[in-house]
């Protein structure tokens, strides 16, 4: 099928390359010429396992083209909208890019085309955009097909998602849209992926409610961590025990520094803002607590660091392991790890930081940290070591060797990812989260 993808950020670049991988003929458009040039050269602008390989394959096969010229979408039957919806100043989603993408796309649409929204938008956006598309091109149809990909697993989640959700209008246009999307995802559907056909508003809500639920699950366990810390209980053992109940499940019950990244934090705020606009703000009041619990984890680690440095942070050397918001990513957007490292610098500490992938992205927004190129260099002569992102490289560090490098053997395990007994046996004072 001839497909266009508007927006080549995280979602769009992965989606475009994945569509080519599925055998489609893809034209990918972005307003940023630097990004387009890099992608056209097969150079992924961010770290995502598997993306460089499928990008190279797509380019070699001639099934993908990158351009800044929106006119190139003419002739595609399905046009995916994959632009960003960042957090605006009030917490509500900023729809500037979505609106601009639709305005830029409409002049190039033909009857029988489908505009397929993938971006995370406030409920009601799709209906508004559908009206403006059909007003300009009555034979074109706008539908919503939310994305559930996780960074670090983005390619796998796009090609083999755990479900496909189509939000379509009722009637013949909706039926035709379902048929077109079934053709796009033929391989995925043949693998047995469940597919749910719903209305536009439900499709938009599925996405934000899924992220709100995941954020709530993480904050729930972090709230238990706060209580466990007071009573001397172990939140990891607690999570294991409640996680055996299939109704609860063990996934997303890892206590630690909480959630960050480009999705969960902004999505729960935008969801609350939208609910307030709709007059049902009360329904999502609990998300304010989810957000507050989450942000308290960062403050807690800063306080713990101060305590472990006996109140005198100024002039102390702190070795920070991990800056990305989660492992297998170079993304530092709203990263708890980077936030904590920056706060310690503000308090006067000398922070040596190392992340296997995120040193570069972190240095762009937090130049005040000292970036080093190995875990050893980060912990050398440290008065305190903080493990803030659970990369495998840190899980498998040899504590005896680290003990020989640091000035004082004290470690905060911000992600409960270290072998506590091994680190204690190597002479470390180990402080975990909620244990
Ligand atoms: C999230 C959702 O998981 C995806 O389904 C969704 O498609 C995506 O947002 C999006 O809206 O685009 P992602 O931001 O890649 O994906 O990251 P997650 O794997 O959800 O992790 C989010 C944060 O929660 C990370 O900082 C992670 O460290 C933290 N986390 C996760 C915990 O603190 N504890 C856990 O048990 C799990």
mmCIF file of C-alpha atoms in Angstrom, residues 9 24 33 35 46 106 153 173-174 179 181 191 223 228 241 252-253 292 303 313 317 334 339 345 349 394-395 410:
data_model
loop_
_atom_site.group_PDB
_atom_site.id
_atom_site.type_symbol
_atom_site.label_atom_id
_atom_site.label_comp_id
_atom_site.label_asym_id
_atom_site.label_seq_id
_atom_site.Cartn_x
_atom_site.Cartn_y
_atom_site.Cartn_z
ATOM 1 C CA UNK A 9 9.827 11.974 15.845
ATOM 2 C CA UNK A 24 4.354 -0.905 2.241
ATOM 3 C CA UNK A 33 15.290 19.271 7.414
ATOM 4 C CA UNK A 35 15.998 15.144 10.963
ATOM 5 C CA UNK A 46 17.631 8.611 18.802
ATOM 6 C CA UNK A 106 -5.622 18.602 3.542
ATOM 7 C CA UNK A 153 10.666 -1.953 22.403
ATOM 8 C CA UNK A 173 -16.959 5.520 5.632
ATOM 9 C CA UNK A 174 -16.143 3.711 8.869
ATOM 10 C CA UNK A 179 -10.911 -2.372 5.501
ATOM 11 C CA UNK A 181 -6.455 -0.392 8.151
ATOM 12 C CA UNK A 191 -0.256 -13.169 13.556
ATOM 13 C CA UNK A 223 3.082 4.919 47.935
ATOM 14 C CA UNK A 228 7.406 0.384 53.909
ATOM 15 C CA UNK A 241 3.403 -11.242 46.918
ATOM 16 C CA UNK A 252 4.639 -2.186 36.548
ATOM 17 C CA UNK A 253 4.920 -2.731 40.289
ATOM 18 C CA UNK A 292 2.508 14.089 43.507
ATOM 19 C CA UNK A 303 16.956 14.026 51.006
ATOM 20 C CA UNK A 313 26.506 18.036 50.213
ATOM 21 C CA UNK A 317 31.690 13.855 45.091
ATOM 22 C CA UNK A 334 11.322 14.401 32.413
ATOM 23 C CA UNK A 339 16.417 15.663 37.741
ATOM 24 C CA UNK A 345 24.642 19.946 41.613
ATOM 25 C CA UNK A 349 27.889 18.479 44.962
ATOM 26 C CA UNK A 394 24.852 -1.471 36.447
ATOM 27 C CA UNK A 395 22.975 -4.529 37.691
ATOM 28 C CA UNK A 410 27.740 4.040 50.235
#
